Coordinates of C-alpha atoms in Angstrom, one line a residue:
X1290 CA 16.9 -0.2 -6.0
X1291 CA 14.4 -3.1 -6.0
X1292 CA 13.0 -4.4 -9.2
X1293 CA 10.2 -7.0 -9.4
X1294 CA 9.7 -8.1 -13.0
X1295 CA 7.7 -10.6 -15.0
X1296 CA 7.4 -11.4 -18.7
X1297 CA 4.5 -12.7 -20.7
X1298 CA 3.6 -12.6 -24.4
X1299 CA 0.0 -11.6 -24.7
X1300 CA -0.8 -11.0 -28.4
X1301 CA -0.1 -12.1 -31.9
X1302 CA 2.5 -9.5 -32.4
X1303 CA 4.7 -11.4 -30.1
X1304 CA 5.6 -8.5 -27.9
X1305 CA 7.0 -9.4 -24.6
X1306 CA 5.4 -7.0 -22.1
X1307 CA 7.4 -6.4 -19.0
X1308 CA 5.9 -5.4 -15.7
X1309 CA 8.4 -3.5 -13.6
X1310 CA 8.0 -2.2 -10.1
X1311 CA 10.9 0.0 -9.1
X1312 CA 11.3 1.1 -5.6
X1313 CA 13.9 3.8 -5.0
X1314 CA 15.3 4.1 -1.4
X1315 CA 15.6 7.5 0.1
X1316 CA 18.3 6.6 2.7
X1317 CA 15.6 6.1 5.3
X1318 CA 16.1 2.4 5.7
X1319 CA 12.9 1.2 4.2
X1320 CA 11.0 4.3 3.2
X1321 CA 10.1 3.8 -0.4
X1322 CA 8.2 4.8 -3.5
X1323 CA 8.7 8.6 -3.3
X1324 CA 8.4 9.3 -7.0
X1325 CA 5.0 7.5 -7.2
X1326 CA 3.7 10.0 -4.7
X1327 CA 4.2 13.1 -6.8
X1328 CA 0.4 13.3 -7.1
X1329 CA 0.5 15.0 -3.6
X1330 CA 2.3 18.0 -5.2
X1331 CA 0.1 18.0 -8.2
X1332 CA -3.1 18.0 -6.1
X1333 CA -2.0 21.0 -4.0
X1334 CA -0.9 22.9 -7.2
X1335 CA -4.4 22.5 -8.7
X1336 CA -5.6 25.2 -6.4
X1337 CA -9.3 24.3 -6.8
X1338 CA -11.8 21.8 -5.5
X1339 CA -12.3 18.7 -7.5
X1340 CA -15.0 16.1 -7.1
X1341 CA -14.1 12.9 -5.2
X1342 CA -14.8 10.7 -8.2
X1343 CA -12.9 7.8 -9.5
X1344 CA -12.6 5.4 -12.5
X1345 CA -12.1 1.7 -12.8
X1346 CA -10.8 1.1 -16.4
X1347 CA -10.9 -2.6 -17.4
X1348 CA -8.5 -3.1 -20.3
X1349 CA -9.6 -6.1 -22.4
X1350 CA -6.1 -6.6 -23.7
X1351 CA -5.7 -7.9 -27.2
X1352 CA -9.0 -6.7 -28.6
X1353 CA -12.3 -8.5 -27.6
X1354 CA -14.7 -9.9 -30.1
X1355 CA -17.8 -7.7 -30.1
X1356 CA -19.9 -10.7 -31.5
X1357 CA -19.2 -12.9 -28.6
X1358 CA -19.6 -10.3 -26.0
X1359 CA -22.0 -7.3 -26.3
X1360 CA -23.1 -7.3 -29.9
X1361 CA -24.2 -10.8 -31.1
X1362 CA -25.7 -11.3 -34.5
X1363 CA -28.0 -14.3 -34.1
X1364 CA -29.8 -13.7 -37.4
X1365 CA -26.6 -13.5 -39.5
X1366 CA -25.1 -16.4 -41.4
X1367 CA -23.2 -18.9 -39.2
X1368 CA -19.7 -17.7 -40.6
X1369 CA -20.6 -14.3 -39.1
X1370 CA -22.7 -15.0 -36.0
X1371 CA -20.1 -17.5 -34.7
X1372 CA -20.4 -20.6 -32.5
X1373 CA -22.1 -19.0 -29.4
X1374 CA -25.7 -18.3 -28.7
X1375 CA -27.3 -15.3 -27.0
X1376 CA -28.8 -14.4 -23.6
X1377 CA -31.6 -11.9 -23.1
X1378 CA -30.9 -8.7 -21.1
X1379 CA -33.5 -7.2 -18.8
X1380 CA -34.8 -5.1 -21.7
X1381 CA -36.9 -7.0 -24.2
X1382 CA -35.3 -7.4 -27.6
X1383 CA -31.7 -6.6 -26.4
X1384 CA -29.3 -9.5 -26.2
X1385 CA -25.8 -10.2 -25.2
X1386 CA -23.6 -13.2 -25.9
X1387 CA -24.5 -16.3 -23.9
X1388 CA -21.3 -15.8 -22.0
X1389 CA -22.3 -12.4 -20.7
X1390 CA -25.3 -13.7 -18.6
X1391 CA -24.6 -11.9 -15.3
X1392 CA -24.1 -8.5 -17.1
X1393 CA -27.3 -9.1 -19.0
X1394 CA -29.1 -9.4 -15.6
X1395 CA -27.6 -6.1 -14.6
X1396 CA -28.4 -4.3 -17.9
X1397 CA -30.4 -1.6 -16.1
X1398 CA -27.1 -0.5 -14.4
X1399 CA -24.9 -0.4 -17.5
X1400 CA -24.8 1.0 -21.0
X1401 CA -23.1 -0.4 -24.1
X1402 CA -21.9 1.6 -27.1
X1403 CA -22.0 -0.7 -30.1
X1404 CA -20.7 1.9 -32.6
X1405 CA -17.2 2.7 -31.4
X1406 CA -14.8 2.8 -34.4
X1407 CA -11.3 3.9 -35.5
X1408 CA -8.9 3.3 -38.4
X1409 CA -6.3 1.0 -37.0
X1410 CA -6.0 -2.8 -36.7
X1411 CA -2.5 -2.7 -35.0
X1412 CA -2.4 -3.6 -31.3
X1413 CA 0.1 -0.9 -30.5
X1414 CA -1.4 2.0 -32.4
X1415 CA -4.9 1.0 -31.3
X1416 CA -4.1 0.5 -27.6
X1417 CA -2.3 3.8 -27.5
X1418 CA -5.4 5.5 -29.0
X1419 CA -7.9 3.9 -26.5
X1420 CA -5.8 4.6 -23.5
X1421 CA -4.5 8.1 -24.4
X1422 CA -6.8 9.5 -27.1
X1423 CA -4.0 9.7 -29.6
X1424 CA -2.7 7.3 -32.2
X1425 CA 0.8 6.0 -31.7
X1426 CA 3.1 7.8 -34.2
X1427 CA 5.4 4.8 -34.6
X1428 CA 3.7 1.4 -34.2
X1429 CA 7.1 -0.2 -33.2
X1430 CA 7.3 2.1 -30.2
X1431 CA 7.0 0.4 -26.8
X1432 CA 6.6 3.6 -24.8
X1433 CA 3.8 6.2 -24.5
X1434 CA 3.9 9.1 -27.0
X1435 CA 1.2 10.8 -25.0
X1436 CA 0.1 10.2 -21.3
X1437 CA -2.6 7.8 -20.5
X1438 CA -5.8 8.7 -18.7
X1439 CA -4.6 7.3 -15.4
X1440 CA -1.4 9.3 -15.5
X1441 CA -3.4 12.5 -16.4
X1442 CA -5.7 11.9 -13.5
X1443 CA -2.7 11.4 -11.2
X1444 CA -1.0 14.6 -12.4
X1445 CA -4.1 16.9 -12.4
X1446 CA -6.3 15.5 -9.7
X1447 CA -4.2 13.3 -7.3
X1448 CA -5.8 10.9 -4.8
X1449 CA -8.8 11.6 -2.7
X1450 CA -7.1 10.7 0.5
X1451 CA -3.6 11.1 2.0
X1452 CA -1.3 8.1 2.1
X1453 CA -2.9 6.6 -1.0
X1454 CA -1.5 6.4 -4.6
X1455 CA -3.7 8.2 -7.2
X1456 CA -3.2 5.6 -9.9
X1457 CA -2.9 1.8 -9.5
X1458 CA -2.5 -0.8 -12.1
X1459 CA -3.7 -4.3 -11.3
X1460 CA -2.4 -7.3 -13.3
X1461 CA 0.5 -5.3 -14.9
X1462 CA 0.4 -1.8 -16.4
X1463 CA -1.9 -1.3 -19.4
X1464 CA -0.1 -1.7 -22.7
X1465 CA 0.2 2.2 -22.9
X1466 CA -0.6 3.0 -19.3
X1467 CA 2.2 5.3 -18.5
X1468 CA 2.8 9.1 -18.1
X1469 CA 5.0 10.0 -21.2
X1470 CA 6.2 13.6 -20.9
X1471 CA 4.3 14.2 -17.6
X1472 CA 7.1 12.3 -15.9
X1473 CA 7.6 8.9 -14.4
X1474 CA 6.4 10.2 -11.0
X1475 CA 2.8 9.8 -12.5
X1476 CA 3.2 6.2 -13.8
X1477 CA 1.0 3.7 -11.9
X1478 CA 1.7 1.9 -8.7
X1479 CA 1.8 -1.6 -10.2
X1480 CA 0.5 -4.7 -8.4
X1481 CA 1.4 -7.7 -10.6
X1482 CA 0.6 -10.4 -8.1
X1483 CA -2.6 -12.4 -8.2
X1484 CA -5.1 -11.2 -5.6
X1485 CA -6.8 -14.5 -5.6
X1486 CA -3.7 -16.2 -4.3
X1487 CA -3.8 -17.3 -0.7
X1488 CA -0.5 -15.6 0.0
X1489 CA -1.4 -12.3 -1.8
X1490 CA 0.3 -9.3 -0.4
X1491 CA 1.7 -6.0 -1.7
X1492 CA 5.3 -5.3 -0.7
X1493 CA 6.9 -2.1 0.3
X1494 CA 3.8 -0.6 2.0
X1495 CA 4.9 -1.1 5.6
X1496 CA 8.1 -0.6 7.5
X1497 CA 10.8 -3.2 7.4
X1498 CA 11.4 -5.4 10.3
X1499 CA 13.0 -3.6 13.2
X1500 CA 12.3 -0.2 11.9
X1501 CA 9.9 1.9 14.0
X1502 CA 8.2 5.2 13.3
X1503 CA 10.4 6.8 15.9
X1504 CA 13.6 5.7 14.1
X1505 CA 12.2 6.9 10.8
X1506 CA 11.4 10.3 12.4
X1507 CA 15.0 10.5 13.6
X1508 CA 16.3 9.8 10.1
X1509 CA 14.1 12.3 8.6
X1510 CA 15.4 14.9 11.0
X1511 CA 19.0 13.9 10.1
X1512 CA 18.1 14.3 6.4
X1513 CA 16.7 17.8 7.1
X1514 CA 19.9 18.9 8.7
X1515 CA 22.0 17.4 5.8
X1516 CA 19.8 19.2 3.3
X1517 CA 19.8 22.6 4.9
X1518 CA 22.8 24.0 3.0
X1519 CA 21.3 22.6 -0.3
X1520 CA 18.1 24.4 0.5
X1521 CA 19.8 27.7 1.0
X1522 CA 21.3 27.4 -2.5
X1523 CA 18.1 26.2 -4.2
X1524 CA 16.4 28.9 -6.1
X1525 CA 14.1 26.7 -8.3
X1526 CA 12.1 24.9 -5.7
X1527 CA 13.6 21.5 -6.4
X1528 CA 14.3 20.8 -2.7
X1529 CA 10.7 21.7 -1.7
X1530 CA 9.3 19.3 -4.4
X1531 CA 11.6 16.5 -3.3
X1532 CA 10.6 17.1 0.2
X1533 CA 6.9 16.8 -0.7
X1534 CA 7.4 13.5 -2.5
X1535 CA 9.4 12.2 0.5
X1536 CA 6.6 13.3 2.8
X1537 CA 4.1 11.4 0.6
X1538 CA 6.2 8.3 0.8
X1539 CA 6.4 8.6 4.5
X1540 CA 2.7 8.9 4.8
X1541 CA 2.2 5.8 2.6
X1542 CA 4.3 3.5 4.7
X1543 CA 3.5 4.9 8.2
X1544 CA -0.3 5.7 8.0
X1545 CA -1.3 2.2 7.0
X1546 CA -4.1 3.4 4.7
X1547 CA -2.6 2.0 1.6
X1548 CA -1.7 -1.3 3.2
X1549 CA -5.2 -1.7 4.6
X1550 CA -6.8 -0.9 1.2
X1551 CA -4.9 -3.8 -0.4
X1552 CA -5.8 -6.3 2.3
X1553 CA -8.4 -8.1 0.3
X1554 CA -8.5 -11.0 2.8
X1555 CA -10.6 -8.7 5.0
X1556 CA -13.5 -9.0 2.7
X1557 CA -16.2 -11.5 3.8
X1558 CA -16.1 -14.9 2.1
X1559 CA -19.5 -14.3 0.6
X1560 CA -18.3 -11.1 -1.2
X1561 CA -15.2 -12.9 -2.5
X1562 CA -17.3 -15.8 -3.8
X1563 CA -19.7 -13.3 -5.5
X1564 CA -16.9 -11.9 -7.5
X1565 CA -15.3 -15.2 -8.3
X1566 CA -12.3 -16.9 -6.8
X1567 CA -10.0 -16.1 -9.7
X1568 CA -7.6 -13.4 -10.7
X1569 CA -10.1 -11.4 -12.8
X1570 CA -12.9 -11.5 -10.1
X1571 CA -10.6 -10.7 -7.2
X1572 CA -9.0 -7.9 -9.2
X1573 CA -12.4 -6.3 -9.7
X1574 CA -13.1 -6.6 -5.9
X1575 CA -9.7 -5.2 -5.1
X1576 CA -10.4 -2.3 -7.4
X1577 CA -13.6 -1.5 -5.5
X1578 CA -11.6 -1.4 -2.2
X1579 CA -9.0 0.9 -3.7
X1580 CA -11.4 3.5 -5.1
X1581 CA -13.2 3.5 -1.7
X1582 CA -9.9 4.1 -0.1
X1583 CA -9.2 7.1 -2.3
X1584 CA -7.5 5.9 -5.4
X1585 CA -8.6 8.0 -8.3
X1586 CA -7.8 5.7 -11.3
X1587 CA -7.5 1.9 -11.2
X1588 CA -6.7 -0.1 -14.3
X1589 CA -7.4 -3.8 -14.5
X1590 CA -5.6 -5.7 -17.3
X1591 CA -7.5 -8.7 -18.3
X1592 CA -6.7 -10.9 -21.3
X1593 CA -5.7 -12.1 -23.6
X1594 CA -8.6 -11.4 -26.0
X1595 CA -6.5 -11.8 -29.1
X1596 CA -8.6 -14.8 -30.4
X1597 CA -7.3 -15.6 -33.8
X1598 CA -7.8 -19.3 -33.2
X1599 CA -10.5 -21.4 -31.6
X1600 CA -12.5 -18.6 -30.4
X1601 CA -15.3 -20.7 -28.9
X1602 CA -13.0 -22.5 -26.4
X1603 CA -11.0 -19.3 -25.7
X1604 CA -14.1 -17.4 -24.9
X1605 CA -15.6 -20.1 -22.8
X1606 CA -12.3 -20.2 -20.8
X1607 CA -12.2 -16.5 -20.0
X1608 CA -15.7 -15.1 -20.6
X1609 CA -17.6 -16.4 -17.5
X1610 CA -15.0 -15.1 -15.0
X1611 CA -14.9 -11.7 -16.7
X1612 CA -18.7 -11.6 -16.8
X1613 CA -19.1 -12.6 -13.1
X1614 CA -16.5 -10.3 -11.8
X1615 CA -17.6 -7.2 -13.8
X1616 CA -21.3 -7.8 -13.0
X1617 CA -20.5 -8.2 -9.3
X1618 CA -18.5 -5.0 -9.3
X1619 CA -21.3 -3.0 -11.0
X1620 CA -23.9 -4.4 -8.5
X1621 CA -21.7 -3.9 -5.5
X1622 CA -21.1 -0.2 -6.3
X1623 CA -24.8 0.3 -6.5
X1624 CA -25.5 -1.6 -3.2
X1625 CA -22.8 0.5 -1.5
X1626 CA -24.1 3.8 -2.8
X1627 CA -21.0 4.5 -4.9
X1628 CA -22.5 4.2 -8.4
X1629 CA -22.5 7.9 -9.0
X1630 CA -18.9 8.4 -7.7
X1631 CA -17.3 5.6 -9.5
X1632 CA -17.3 5.1 -13.3
X1633 CA -16.5 1.7 -14.8
X1634 CA -15.2 1.3 -18.3
X1635 CA -14.5 -2.0 -20.1
X1636 CA -12.8 -1.6 -23.5
X1637 CA -10.1 -3.2 -25.6
X1638 CA -8.2 -1.8 -28.4
X1639 CA -10.5 -2.9 -31.3
X1640 CA -13.1 -5.5 -32.2
X1641 CA -12.7 -8.7 -34.2
X1642 CA -13.4 -9.5 -37.8
X1643 CA -17.0 -10.1 -38.5
X1644 CA -16.3 -13.3 -40.5
X1645 CA -14.9 -16.3 -38.7
X1646 CA -11.5 -17.2 -40.2
X1647 CA -10.1 -20.6 -41.3
X1648 CA -8.7 -21.2 -37.8
X1649 CA -12.1 -20.8 -36.2
X1650 CA -11.2 -17.4 -34.8
X1651 CA -11.5 -13.7 -35.6
X1652 CA -8.8 -11.2 -36.5
X1653 CA -8.2 -7.6 -35.7
X1654 CA -10.9 -5.1 -36.7
X1655 CA -10.8 -1.5 -35.8
X1656 CA -13.8 -0.5 -37.9
X1657 CA -16.3 -1.3 -35.2
X1658 CA -16.1 -2.3 -31.5
X1659 CA -18.3 -2.4 -28.4
X1660 CA -17.5 -0.6 -25.1
X1661 CA -19.3 -1.1 -21.8
X1662 CA -19.8 1.7 -19.3
X1663 CA -21.4 1.8 -15.9
X1664 CA -21.7 4.1 -12.8
X1665 CA -20.6 7.7 -13.0
X1666 CA -24.1 9.0 -12.9
X1667 CA -24.5 7.8 -16.5
X1668 CA -27.9 7.2 -18.2
X1669 CA -27.8 3.4 -18.1
X1670 CA -30.0 0.6 -19.3
X1671 CA -29.5 1.4 -23.0
X1672 CA -27.6 0.4 -26.1
X1673 CA -26.1 3.3 -27.9
X1674 CA -25.5 3.0 -31.6
X1675 CA -25.4 -0.1 -33.6
X1676 CA -23.4 -2.0 -36.1
X1677 CA -24.8 -3.3 -39.4
X1678 CA -26.4 -6.8 -39.6
X1679 CA -23.0 -8.5 -40.0
X1680 CA -21.1 -6.5 -37.4
X1681 CA -18.8 -4.8 -39.9
X1682 CA -19.2 -1.1 -39.4
X1683 CA -21.3 1.4 -37.4
X1684 CA -24.8 1.8 -38.9
X1685 CA -25.8 4.8 -36.7
X1686 CA -24.5 7.0 -33.9
X1687 CA -20.8 6.4 -34.6
X1688 CA -18.4 7.3 -31.8
X1689 CA -14.7 7.0 -31.3
X1690 CA -12.5 5.9 -28.3
X1691 CA -11.6 9.6 -27.7
X1692 CA -15.3 10.2 -26.9
X1693 CA -15.2 7.5 -24.2
X1694 CA -12.1 9.2 -22.7
X1695 CA -13.9 12.5 -22.9
X1696 CA -16.6 10.9 -20.6
X1697 CA -13.9 9.7 -18.2
X1698 CA -12.3 13.2 -17.9
X1699 CA -15.7 14.8 -17.5
X1700 CA -16.5 12.4 -14.6
X1701 CA -13.1 13.2 -12.9
X1702 CA -13.6 17.0 -13.3
X1703 CA -10.6 17.4 -15.6
X1704 CA -10.6 20.1 -18.3
X1705 CA -9.5 18.3 -21.5
X1706 CA -8.3 21.6 -22.9
X1707 CA -5.6 21.9 -20.3
X1708 CA -2.2 21.7 -21.8
X1709 CA 1.2 20.3 -20.8
X1710 CA 4.5 20.7 -22.7
X1711 CA 5.7 17.6 -24.5
X1712 CA 9.3 16.5 -24.7
X1713 CA 9.9 19.1 -27.5
X1714 CA 8.3 21.9 -25.4
X1715 CA 5.1 22.1 -27.4
X1716 CA 1.9 22.5 -25.4
X1717 CA -0.3 19.5 -25.9
X1718 CA -4.0 19.2 -25.0
X1719 CA -5.0 16.4 -22.7
X1720 CA -7.5 15.4 -25.4
X1721 CA -8.2 17.1 -28.7
X1722 CA -11.3 15.3 -29.8
X1723 CA -13.3 15.8 -26.6
X1724 CA -16.9 15.5 -27.8
X1725 CA -19.1 13.6 -25.2
X1726 CA -21.4 10.7 -25.8
X1727 CA -24.4 12.7 -25.4
X1728 CA -26.8 9.8 -24.9
X1729 CA -25.0 9.0 -21.6
X1730 CA -25.3 12.5 -20.2

C-alpha cells in the first residue's frame, strides 16, 4: 500500500487537512488504483444514455469575501466597502472588485448570483452544505455525512471515456469532497502536486520499470485461474464486481489515456502563459484537459480565503492569479466549442462580514454570498439577485447552495430524486431541495 500525504492548516478553526492518495496493489506488480475505477461498474449499471457533460467545481476554500470579489459596494461607508476599488464589466452599471478585471471583461460568458444565503457561519457545516446539499450534523466531524456532488457524479454517471477516472481533485480533496455511504470507490482521484512545477507528474498511471503489457496479461491470466474456484462459490456477484474494477485499473495504466490527459507540458507556452504560471492558473488549465479527456467532475481547491486579517494584502496576493486563471478557463472553453458541455462553478462555503473588523479583515458570514457560474448552456451575462446596500443579506431573488447543486446535477443529467441507502439503511435523496435557479435556464 502506497500513501502520499501532506498536511496544511487552511482556516481559522485550525483544522489540519490531510490529502491522502492510497494505491492498493492487486498482485499484478504495478497495476494500481482498482477501487477508484468503480465508476466503470456504475456507468454500466445505469442502463441509460447520459449526456457527455462535465463540471469544473472551483472550491474557494475558507469562504471568499463577496465585497472584494463579485459584489462590491462602492457607495457604502468605508467600513463596509473596504479598501479596494471596482472595475466595470462589459455591461454598463455592473461592477466587480478591482481584482476581478479579467472576469469583468468576460462578463458576457458568465453569471453571478449575489443572493446565495444559508444559516451557518461554521467552516465545516457550511462547506458540507455547499458540497453535498446537506448541513453537517456534527460540526466536529471530519468526514462526509452525505456524498459530495463529485462522488455522486462518479457513482451515477461515471466517466465519458474508458481508462479515465470519473472524479478528479486537484490541489487536495475538497473539505467534504468524498463519497460517504456511496463507498470509497467513488472518492476522487487526488492530485496534490503543483501542476505549475517544472517536474510535475502524476504517479501510478503507467507501468513500473521492466513491466510490459505482455507480462501483465500473463499475470491477469494467472489470477483468473486462481480465482476460478472462488467464482464457482460466489452467489452474490462479488467476484464479477472485483473483476470489473480490476479491468478498469488495467485500462487506466495500459491505455495511456489518463497519463496523457495529465501531461500539461504538452500545452503550448502561449496557453500556459494565458492561464498564469502558478498553481491556480495551471490547475485551471489541467482541469480543462481532464474534462476534454472524459473526466466528469473536476474539483480545484483554491485558498485560503479565510481573511480575518489584512484583507487588502491577502486579496492582492491571491486575487489576480485566481481571476486570470478562471477567466482564461471560461474563454478557452468558448474558443474550443466546449462551453455548452462544461459547466464551471466558483463557490466558497460562505461570504464575509459586511463590516471590516478591527484587524482590517472580515469574518464568517453565511447570510449572503456570491457564486460565479459559466458554461453549461446557461444564460450568462447577468447578475442574479442582489444583496442590500451594505452587503448584509439578500434583497431580492434569494437562493441557497442547494439550488446551485441542483443546476450542477441538471447539467450532468442526474435525477436528484434518485435514492441510495445511507449507513443506517435509510434511502436518501441525492438532493432534497432541488429547485433550479430559473434565471439561468
